[in-house]
Amino acid sequence: MRVLRAFGIAIGALVILAVGLYAPATLLAPLPNATMAERDVTESTDGTPPALPDAGASAIAESAEGPVIARAGESEPVPMAGIAKVVTALVVLDAHPMSADEEGETVPITSRDFLRYNDYRDAGARVVTVYTDDTWSQRAMLQAVLLGSSNNHADTLAAWAFGSVDAYVNEAAKWLAQHELTDTTVVDATGLSPDDVSTASDLSRLAALAMANPVIPTVLEQDVSGIAEVRGVENTTSYMAERNVTGISRSFTTQAGICLLFAATVPVDDTTYTFYGAMVRMPDWDSLDASMSALMDSAEKGVHTGPVLPEGTPVATFTTPWGATADGVIGSSAAVTRWVGASPVVHVTTNGFALATEGDIVATASVSEGASTSDIPVKIDKTVHAPDVLWRLSHPIELIPAFVDQIFGG
């Protein structure tokens, strides 16, 4: 009898101890975090996506570093004609830099250069006259290469800068790899070979690189002067200036078709928006004109300044284990000038929370639209309250391990 009584006392003591620990463990334990479910964002501000032609291959980009905004047509590398001369100019300027207002180094014309001129002239390729013992400034050479699309000057400039055209081709391959133009290959300085190939996506980024160079925009904008003027260099690149388009290269070969490399600017409120692009393998000049007009029309309609997503747009739903729910909504963000078209792609990340007061920042939304990505704070749309005592007492599995971790620093 005494044994049973002692056993009962022990059991009773354990029960009392368990109850004594159970209540504090469940009532004082940290609460588990709410779970998050991302929501489909169908919000689409008024806008017009870039209008690109089905013919040939085309693409536009906002910068040399980011992804393209849009692309259309052929996706594989195709011949790029005289656009290869833009690569020549950039690679030479990388090795022989000059400032925007300099004439640059002196480039002597050798008998080999005169023979190049004769060979290209006799073949019916575009040339600008040179004579042995001429001296051209680096800027004048660039005027002949870029504005005049002179094939003999492209070879002469490449050979002057690197010792030979073959050596230039090796340096160009390194330069293209350095700038991650991995779908672009040049085998000469002129673009006459059908093996000078690229994708429209790479070329749109090449256009951005060209316009970011301090010298090339001045070559495109300034009047031809000096020996380049005397020898008849004409501007073959100018195109749709009345629509704020800057032609960087405009050329044709049988394999490449008509090719245009360009930059374009659209006025927006009190600022401007610039994009870069390429249209290659266009079947004829009328098709190019119509395609560029349609693109500029879509730019004028599609470029806006404003937040990527309106403040208050729901992007996530948070649910607590005790059944409380609240939405995560887009907070305030800076106005961005961008090309508005389709709904943006939104990815939400959170560090986790159990309780929150209305307006608290609980997550971050990475919002991608075209080539632009913005990180925007996500706020909770209503207060998330703690559960009642009954829920705590009835959910030991969720709470007691957290209590133990809190006590023992697990």
GROMACS .gro file of C-alpha atoms in nm:
model
  410
    1MET     CA    1   0.000   0.000   0.000
    2ARG     CA    2   0.283   0.234   0.087
    3VAL     CA    3   0.449   0.154  -0.249
    4LEU     CA    4   0.133   0.239  -0.440
    5ARG     CA    5   0.095   0.559  -0.243
    6ALA     CA    6   0.456   0.658  -0.318
    7PHE     CA    7   0.405   0.576  -0.683
    8GLY     CA    8   0.093   0.789  -0.693
    9ILE     CA    9   0.275   1.076  -0.529
   10ALA     CA   10   0.555   1.048  -0.786
   11ILE     CA   11   0.312   1.040  -1.077
   12GLY     CA   12   0.124   1.332  -0.933
   13ALA     CA   13   0.443   1.527  -0.890
   14LEU     CA   14   0.542   1.457  -1.251
   15VAL     CA   15   0.200   1.567  -1.371
   16ILE     CA   16   0.220   1.885  -1.166
   17LEU     CA   17   0.574   1.945  -1.297
   18ALA     CA   18   0.468   1.880  -1.655
   19VAL     CA   19   0.171   2.110  -1.626
   20GLY     CA   20   0.390   2.368  -1.460
   21LEU     CA   21   0.635   2.360  -1.750
   22TYR     CA   22   0.380   2.307  -2.028
   23ALA     CA   23   0.197   2.631  -1.974
   24PRO     CA   24   0.504   2.856  -1.972
   25ALA     CA   25   0.652   2.668  -2.268
   26THR     CA   26   0.346   2.717  -2.484
   27LEU     CA   27   0.255   3.063  -2.363
   28LEU     CA   28   0.603   3.214  -2.377
   29ALA     CA   29   0.751   3.039  -2.682
   30PRO     CA   30   0.834   3.254  -2.986
   31LEU     CA   31   0.571   3.225  -3.255
   32PRO     CA   32   0.643   3.054  -3.587
   33ASN     CA   33   0.679   3.274  -3.895
   34ALA     CA   34   0.400   3.332  -4.140
   35THR     CA   35   0.424   3.147  -4.469
   36MET     CA   36   0.432   3.344  -4.794
   37ALA     CA   37   0.265   3.272  -5.127
   38GLU     CA   38   0.354   3.494  -5.422
   39ARG     CA   39   0.060   3.629  -5.618
   40ASP     CA   40   0.025   3.660  -5.992
   41VAL     CA   41   0.069   4.023  -6.083
   42THR     CA   42  -0.158   4.109  -6.372
   43GLU     CA   43  -0.124   4.484  -6.328
   44SER     CA   44  -0.019   4.636  -6.659
   45THR     CA   45   0.011   5.008  -6.702
   46ASP     CA   46  -0.093   5.156  -7.033
   47GLY     CA   47   0.184   5.109  -7.283
   48THR     CA   48   0.287   4.977  -7.620
   49PRO     CA   49   0.552   4.705  -7.655
   50PRO     CA   50   0.834   4.754  -7.907
   51ALA     CA   51   0.716   4.696  -8.264
   52LEU     CA   52   0.981   4.486  -8.437
   53PRO     CA   53   0.952   4.336  -8.786
   54ASP     CA   54   0.906   3.968  -8.867
   55ALA     CA   55   1.157   3.998  -9.151
   56GLY     CA   56   1.528   3.952  -9.088
   57ALA     CA   57   1.653   3.984  -8.732
   58SER     CA   58   1.610   4.278  -8.496
   59ALA     CA   59   1.656   4.367  -8.130
   60ILE     CA   60   1.671   4.668  -7.901
   61ALA     CA   61   1.851   4.723  -7.570
   62GLU     CA   62   1.873   4.991  -7.304
   63SER     CA   63   2.243   4.939  -7.236
   64ALA     CA   64   2.542   4.725  -7.321
   65GLU     CA   65   2.528   4.541  -6.989
   66GLY     CA   66   2.166   4.441  -6.944
   67PRO     CA   67   1.943   4.203  -7.138
   68VAL     CA   68   1.770   4.316  -7.454
   69ILE     CA   69   1.428   4.479  -7.425
   70ALA     CA   70   1.285   4.292  -7.723
   71ARG     CA   71   1.394   4.083  -8.018
   72ALA     CA   72   1.230   3.940  -8.329
   73GLY     CA   73   1.307   3.733  -8.636
   74GLU     CA   74   1.610   3.508  -8.673
   75SER     CA   75   1.788   3.425  -8.348
   76GLU     CA   76   2.099   3.257  -8.487
   77PRO     CA   77   2.409   3.456  -8.591
   78VAL     CA   78   2.372   3.605  -8.940
   79PRO     CA   79   2.602   3.813  -9.162
   80MET     CA   80   2.626   4.173  -9.043
   81ALA     CA   81   2.784   4.354  -9.341
   82GLY     CA   82   2.938   4.695  -9.260
   83ILE     CA   83   2.841   4.677  -8.893
   84ALA     CA   84   3.169   4.486  -8.858
   85LYS     CA   85   3.344   4.819  -8.918
   86VAL     CA   86   3.198   4.945  -8.588
   87VAL     CA   87   3.377   4.656  -8.418
   88THR     CA   88   3.695   4.761  -8.599
   89ALA     CA   89   3.660   5.119  -8.476
   90LEU     CA   90   3.595   5.014  -8.115
   91VAL     CA   91   3.882   4.764  -8.102
   92VAL     CA   92   4.125   5.018  -8.249
   93LEU     CA   93   4.009   5.288  -8.007
   94ASP     CA   94   4.057   5.044  -7.720
   95ALA     CA   95   4.421   4.998  -7.824
   96HIS     CA   96   4.477   5.360  -7.934
   97PRO     CA   97   4.245   5.573  -7.720
   98MET     CA   98   4.182   5.939  -7.789
   99SER     CA   99   3.959   6.204  -7.636
  100ALA     CA  100   3.641   6.335  -7.792
  101ASP     CA  101   3.806   6.652  -7.924
  102GLU     CA  102   4.140   6.507  -8.038
  103GLU     CA  103   4.253   6.422  -8.390
  104GLY     CA  104   4.442   6.123  -8.251
  105GLU     CA  105   4.758   5.967  -8.385
  106THR     CA  106   4.887   5.998  -8.741
  107VAL     CA  107   4.819   5.708  -8.978
  108PRO     CA  108   5.055   5.698  -9.280
  109ILE     CA  109   4.931   5.553  -9.607
  110THR     CA  110   5.175   5.296  -9.747
  111SER     CA  111   5.204   5.142 -10.090
  112ARG     CA  112   5.026   4.836  -9.949
  113ASP     CA  113   4.736   5.059  -9.848
  114PHE     CA  114   4.722   5.207 -10.199
  115LEU     CA  115   4.706   4.855 -10.344
  116ARG     CA  116   4.419   4.774 -10.107
  117TYR     CA  117   4.235   5.079 -10.234
  118ASN     CA  118   4.284   4.970 -10.596
  119ASP     CA  119   4.177   4.612 -10.526
  120TYR     CA  120   3.855   4.712 -10.349
  121ARG     CA  121   3.776   4.976 -10.613
  122ASP     CA  122   3.822   4.727 -10.895
  123ALA     CA  123   3.599   4.476 -10.711
  124GLY     CA  124   3.319   4.732 -10.688
  125ALA     CA  125   3.337   4.763 -10.309
  126ARG     CA  126   3.292   5.095 -10.131
  127VAL     CA  127   3.621   5.288 -10.109
  128VAL     CA  128   3.761   5.631 -10.032
  129THR     CA  129   4.062   5.745 -10.234
  130VAL     CA  130   4.410   5.729 -10.082
  131TYR     CA  131   4.758   5.775 -10.226
  132THR     CA  132   5.092   5.644 -10.109
  133ASP     CA  133   5.255   5.877  -9.853
  134ASP     CA  134   4.924   6.039  -9.754
  135THR     CA  135   4.891   6.109  -9.384
  136TRP     CA  136   4.553   6.076  -9.219
  137SER     CA  137   4.469   6.152  -8.860
  138GLN     CA  138   4.305   5.879  -8.657
  139ARG     CA  139   3.982   6.084  -8.655
  140ALA     CA  140   3.988   6.123  -9.033
  141MET     CA  141   4.036   5.747  -9.065
  142LEU     CA  142   3.735   5.689  -8.840
  143GLN     CA  143   3.531   5.930  -9.051
  144ALA     CA  144   3.619   5.727  -9.360
  145VAL     CA  145   3.546   5.395  -9.188
  146LEU     CA  146   3.224   5.487  -9.008
  147LEU     CA  147   3.072   5.763  -9.219
  148GLY     CA  148   3.210   5.658  -9.557
  149SER     CA  149   3.204   5.280  -9.488
  150SER     CA  150   3.538   5.268  -9.667
  151ASN     CA  151   3.666   4.912  -9.691
  152ASN     CA  152   4.023   5.010  -9.773
  153HIS     CA  153   4.033   5.243  -9.471
  154ALA     CA  154   3.900   4.968  -9.244
  155ASP     CA  155   4.187   4.741  -9.347
  156THR     CA  156   4.443   5.021  -9.322
  157LEU     CA  157   4.326   5.126  -8.976
  158ALA     CA  158   4.330   4.767  -8.847
  159ALA     CA  159   4.675   4.695  -8.993
  160TRP     CA  160   4.812   5.024  -8.857
  161ALA     CA  161   4.683   4.953  -8.508
  162PHE     CA  162   4.788   4.587  -8.480
  163GLY     CA  163   5.048   4.523  -8.751
  164SER     CA  164   4.821   4.325  -8.983
  165VAL     CA  165   4.455   4.252  -9.043
  166ASP     CA  166   4.506   3.897  -8.912
  167ALA     CA  167   4.649   4.035  -8.588
  168TYR     CA  168   4.348   4.266  -8.565
  169VAL     CA  169   4.111   3.970  -8.602
  170ASN     CA  170   4.280   3.802  -8.304
  171GLU     CA  171   4.248   4.117  -8.093
  172ALA     CA  172   3.886   4.161  -8.199
  173ALA     CA  173   3.804   3.811  -8.075
  174LYS     CA  174   3.948   3.899  -7.734
  175TRP     CA  175   3.757   4.228  -7.725
  176LEU     CA  176   3.428   4.061  -7.816
  177ALA     CA  177   3.478   3.800  -7.543
  178GLN     CA  178   3.565   4.070  -7.290
  179HIS     CA  179   3.236   4.246  -7.366
  180GLU     CA  180   3.039   3.919  -7.364
  181LEU     CA  181   2.936   3.949  -7.728
  182THR     CA  182   2.962   3.573  -7.750
  183ASP     CA  183   2.748   3.531  -8.062
  184THR     CA  184   2.962   3.768  -8.268
  185THR     CA  185   3.251   3.663  -8.491
  186VAL     CA  186   3.466   3.880  -8.718
  187VAL     CA  187   3.708   3.740  -8.973
  188ASP     CA  188   3.810   4.069  -9.134
  189ALA     CA  189   3.793   4.443  -9.069
  190THR     CA  190   3.531   4.524  -9.332
  191GLY     CA  191   3.227   4.298  -9.293
  192LEU     CA  192   3.245   4.190  -9.657
  193SER     CA  193   3.287   3.825  -9.562
  194PRO     CA  194   2.967   3.626  -9.496
  195ASP     CA  195   3.157   3.480  -9.199
  196ASP     CA  196   3.139   3.814  -9.017
  197VAL     CA  197   2.830   3.720  -8.817
  198SER     CA  198   2.632   3.823  -8.512
  199THR     CA  199   2.288   3.812  -8.358
  200ALA     CA  200   2.058   4.111  -8.344
  201SER     CA  201   2.075   4.091  -7.964
  202ASP     CA  202   2.455   4.120  -7.963
  203LEU     CA  203   2.439   4.400  -8.217
  204SER     CA  204   2.194   4.605  -8.011
  205ARG     CA  205   2.444   4.590  -7.726
  206LEU     CA  206   2.725   4.675  -7.969
  207ALA     CA  207   2.531   4.989  -8.060
  208ALA     CA  208   2.521   5.084  -7.692
  209LEU     CA  209   2.896   5.027  -7.661
  210ALA     CA  210   2.960   5.244  -7.966
  211MET     CA  211   2.755   5.534  -7.831
  212ALA     CA  212   2.918   5.503  -7.488
  213ASN     CA  213   3.260   5.551  -7.647
  214PRO     CA  214   3.370   5.916  -7.615
  215VAL     CA  215   3.487   5.943  -7.977
  216ILE     CA  216   3.236   5.760  -8.197
  217PRO     CA  217   2.935   5.988  -8.126
  218THR     CA  218   3.145   6.292  -8.222
  219VAL     CA  219   3.252   6.124  -8.546
  220LEU     CA  220   2.888   6.055  -8.629
  221GLU     CA  221   2.769   6.405  -8.537
  222GLN     CA  222   3.039   6.636  -8.670
  223ASP     CA  223   3.085   6.746  -9.030
  224VAL     CA  224   3.351   6.572  -9.235
  225SER     CA  225   3.663   6.787  -9.254
  226GLY     CA  226   4.026   6.793  -9.359
  227ILE     CA  227   4.162   6.521  -9.582
  228ALA     CA  228   3.847   6.312  -9.535
  229GLU     CA  229   3.642   6.593  -9.687
  230VAL     CA  230   3.892   6.649  -9.968
  231ARG     CA  231   3.886   6.279 -10.059
  232GLY     CA  232   3.507   6.275 -10.076
  233VAL     CA  233   3.396   6.100  -9.758
  234GLU     CA  234   3.016   6.117  -9.745
  235ASN     CA  235   2.793   6.035  -9.453
  236THR     CA  236   2.633   5.700  -9.536
  237THR     CA  237   2.508   5.635  -9.183
  238SER     CA  238   2.268   5.926  -9.125
  239TYR     CA  239   1.915   5.791  -9.101
  240MET     CA  240   1.579   5.925  -8.983
  241ALA     CA  241   1.735   6.213  -8.793
  242GLU     CA  242   1.393   6.380  -8.795
  243ARG     CA  243   1.270   6.094  -8.571
  244ASN     CA  244   1.567   6.132  -8.332
  245VAL     CA  245   1.743   5.828  -8.476
  246THR     CA  246   2.123   5.822  -8.496
  247GLY     CA  247   2.251   5.585  -8.761
  248ILE     CA  248   2.575   5.420  -8.650
  249SER     CA  249   2.612   5.192  -8.951
  250ARG     CA  250   2.397   5.147  -9.262
  251SER     CA  251   2.516   4.892  -9.514
  252PHE     CA  252   2.433   4.613  -9.757
  253THR     CA  253   2.585   4.291  -9.884
  254THR     CA  254   2.419   4.014 -10.079
  255GLN     CA  255   2.450   3.771  -9.786
  256ALA     CA  256   2.357   4.016  -9.511
  257GLY     CA  257   2.085   4.213  -9.685
  258ILE     CA  258   2.025   4.566  -9.559
  259CYS     CA  259   2.168   4.625  -9.211
  260LEU     CA  260   2.117   4.915  -8.972
  261LEU     CA  261   2.284   4.978  -8.637
  262PHE     CA  262   2.133   5.271  -8.452
  263ALA     CA  263   2.055   5.465  -8.137
  264ALA     CA  264   1.723   5.644  -8.085
  265THR     CA  265   1.590   5.896  -7.836
  266VAL     CA  266   1.233   5.960  -7.723
  267PRO     CA  267   1.134   6.274  -7.528
  268VAL     CA  268   0.944   6.193  -7.208
  269ASP     CA  269   0.813   6.475  -6.990
  270ASP     CA  270   1.123   6.678  -6.899
  271THR     CA  271   1.374   6.403  -6.979
  272THR     CA  272   1.466   6.166  -7.262
  273TYR     CA  273   1.486   5.790  -7.304
  274THR     CA  274   1.754   5.639  -7.527
  275PHE     CA  275   1.761   5.288  -7.665
  276TYR     CA  276   1.992   5.105  -7.903
  277GLY     CA  277   1.914   4.858  -8.175
  278ALA     CA  278   1.990   4.664  -8.487
  279MET     CA  279   1.790   4.550  -8.787
  280VAL     CA  280   1.975   4.310  -9.016
  281ARG     CA  281   1.884   4.099  -9.317
  282MET     CA  282   1.610   4.341  -9.412
  283PRO     CA  283   1.489   4.262  -9.765
  284ASP     CA  284   1.479   4.619  -9.902
  285TRP     CA  285   1.501   4.985  -9.804
  286ASP     CA  286   1.124   5.031  -9.801
  287SER     CA  287   1.091   4.748  -9.548
  288LEU     CA  288   1.359   4.905  -9.329
  289ASP     CA  289   1.192   5.246  -9.345
  290ALA     CA  290   0.851   5.103  -9.256
  291SER     CA  291   0.995   4.892  -8.973
  292MET     CA  292   1.188   5.180  -8.820
  293SER     CA  293   0.886   5.410  -8.844
  294ALA     CA  294   0.672   5.150  -8.667
  295LEU     CA  295   0.938   5.105  -8.398
  296MET     CA  296   0.962   5.478  -8.332
  297ASP     CA  297   0.581   5.507  -8.322
  298SER     CA  298   0.570   5.233  -8.059
  299ALA     CA  299   0.850   5.401  -7.861
  300GLU     CA  300   0.666   5.732  -7.851
  301LYS     CA  301   0.356   5.553  -7.721
  302GLY     CA  302   0.528   5.299  -7.498
  303VAL     CA  303   0.789   5.498  -7.305
  304HIS     CA  304   0.660   5.649  -6.980
  305THR     CA  305   0.791   5.778  -6.650
  306GLY     CA  306   0.639   5.639  -6.332
  307PRO     CA  307   0.665   5.361  -6.074
  308VAL     CA  308   0.716   5.015  -6.217
  309LEU     CA  309   0.413   4.900  -6.016
  310PRO     CA  310   0.152   5.126  -5.855
  311GLU     CA  311   0.178   5.162  -5.479
  312GLY     CA  312  -0.060   4.919  -5.310
  313THR     CA  313  -0.039   4.646  -5.575
  314PRO     CA  314  -0.072   4.305  -5.398
  315VAL     CA  315   0.227   4.081  -5.470
  316ALA     CA  316   0.212   3.820  -5.190
  317THR     CA  317  -0.020   3.670  -4.928
  318PHE     CA  318   0.106   3.585  -4.580
  319THR     CA  319  -0.066   3.323  -4.364
  320THR     CA  320   0.015   3.245  -4.000
  321PRO     CA  321  -0.020   2.897  -3.846
  322TRP     CA  322  -0.309   3.031  -3.634
  323GLY     CA  323  -0.502   3.140  -3.944
  324ALA     CA  324  -0.435   3.512  -3.967
  325THR     CA  325  -0.384   3.637  -4.323
  326ALA     CA  326  -0.261   3.962  -4.475
  327ASP     CA  327  -0.140   4.080  -4.812
  328GLY     CA  328   0.202   4.214  -4.896
  329VAL     CA  329   0.159   4.520  -5.116
  330ILE     CA  330   0.402   4.732  -5.315
  331GLY     CA  331   0.534   5.029  -5.121
  332SER     CA  332   0.644   5.360  -5.264
  333SER     CA  333   0.921   5.357  -5.524
  334ALA     CA  334   1.104   5.606  -5.740
  335ALA     CA  335   0.968   5.694  -6.080
  336VAL     CA  336   1.151   5.518  -6.362
  337THR     CA  337   1.159   5.614  -6.729
  338ARG     CA  338   1.112   5.291  -6.919
  339TRP     CA  339   0.943   5.120  -7.210
  340VAL     CA  340   0.608   4.999  -7.078
  341GLY     CA  341   0.445   4.703  -7.246
  342ALA     CA  342   0.356   4.373  -7.083
  343SER     CA  343   0.301   4.296  -6.715
  344PRO     CA  344   0.627   4.293  -6.518
  345VAL     CA  345   0.782   3.980  -6.369
  346VAL     CA  346   0.778   3.996  -5.988
  347HIS     CA  347   0.975   3.784  -5.739
  348VAL     CA  348   0.920   3.844  -5.367
  349THR     CA  349   1.163   3.752  -5.088
  350THR     CA  350   1.111   3.787  -4.713
  351ASN     CA  351   1.328   3.739  -4.405
  352GLY     CA  352   1.026   3.606  -4.219
  353PHE     CA  353   0.799   3.748  -3.951
  354ALA     CA  354   0.534   3.624  -3.709
  355LEU     CA  355   0.364   3.949  -3.610
  356ALA     CA  356   0.345   4.276  -3.799
  357THR     CA  357   0.178   4.614  -3.777
  358GLU     CA  358  -0.001   4.759  -4.077
  359GLY     CA  359   0.254   4.938  -4.297
  360ASP     CA  360   0.556   4.740  -4.175
  361ILE     CA  361   0.805   4.644  -4.448
  362VAL     CA  362   0.803   4.264  -4.448
  363ALA     CA  363   0.957   4.172  -4.784
  364THR     CA  364   1.126   4.296  -5.101
  365ALA     CA  365   0.986   4.265  -5.452
  366SER     CA  366   1.232   4.233  -5.739
  367VAL     CA  367   1.036   4.371  -6.034
  368SER     CA  368   1.169   4.309  -6.385
  369GLU     CA  369   1.024   4.482  -6.687
  370GLY     CA  370   1.208   4.464  -7.014
  371ALA     CA  371   1.575   4.519  -6.937
  372SER     CA  372   1.511   4.701  -6.608
  373THR     CA  373   1.497   4.547  -6.261
  374SER     CA  374   1.393   4.738  -5.949
  375ASP     CA  375   1.390   4.630  -5.585
  376ILE     CA  376   1.080   4.771  -5.413
  377PRO     CA  377   0.978   4.739  -5.046
  378VAL     CA  378   0.670   4.529  -4.971
  379LYS     CA  379   0.445   4.643  -4.687
  380ILE     CA  380   0.186   4.447  -4.490
  381ASP     CA  381  -0.164   4.573  -4.563
  382LYS     CA  382  -0.305   4.508  -4.214
  383THR     CA  383  -0.187   4.422  -3.866
  384VAL     CA  384  -0.108   4.057  -3.797
  385HIS     CA  385  -0.213   3.990  -3.435
  386ALA     CA  386  -0.087   3.721  -3.198
  387PRO     CA  387  -0.298   3.406  -3.146
  388ASP     CA  388  -0.516   3.361  -2.839
  389VAL     CA  389  -0.417   3.154  -2.532
  390LEU     CA  390  -0.622   2.853  -2.640
  391TRP     CA  391  -0.431   2.824  -2.966
  392ARG     CA  392  -0.098   2.840  -2.785
  393LEU     CA  393  -0.200   2.575  -2.532
  394SER     CA  394  -0.329   2.344  -2.804
  395HIS     CA  395  -0.020   2.360  -3.029
  396PRO     CA  396   0.274   2.231  -2.824
  397ILE     CA  397   0.443   2.068  -3.124
  398GLU     CA  398   0.488   2.404  -3.296
  399LEU     CA  399   0.584   2.595  -2.982
  400ILE     CA  400   0.780   2.382  -2.733
  401PRO     CA  401   1.082   2.317  -2.962
  402ALA     CA  402   1.107   2.692  -3.024
  403PHE     CA  403   1.086   2.752  -2.647
  404VAL     CA  404   1.369   2.505  -2.584
  405ASP     CA  405   1.580   2.667  -2.858
  406GLN     CA  406   1.518   3.006  -2.700
  407ILE     CA  407   1.618   2.887  -2.351
  408PHE     CA  408   1.924   2.689  -2.450
  409GLY     CA  409   2.030   2.894  -2.752
  410GLY     CA  410   1.988   2.599  -2.986
   0.00000   0.00000   0.00000
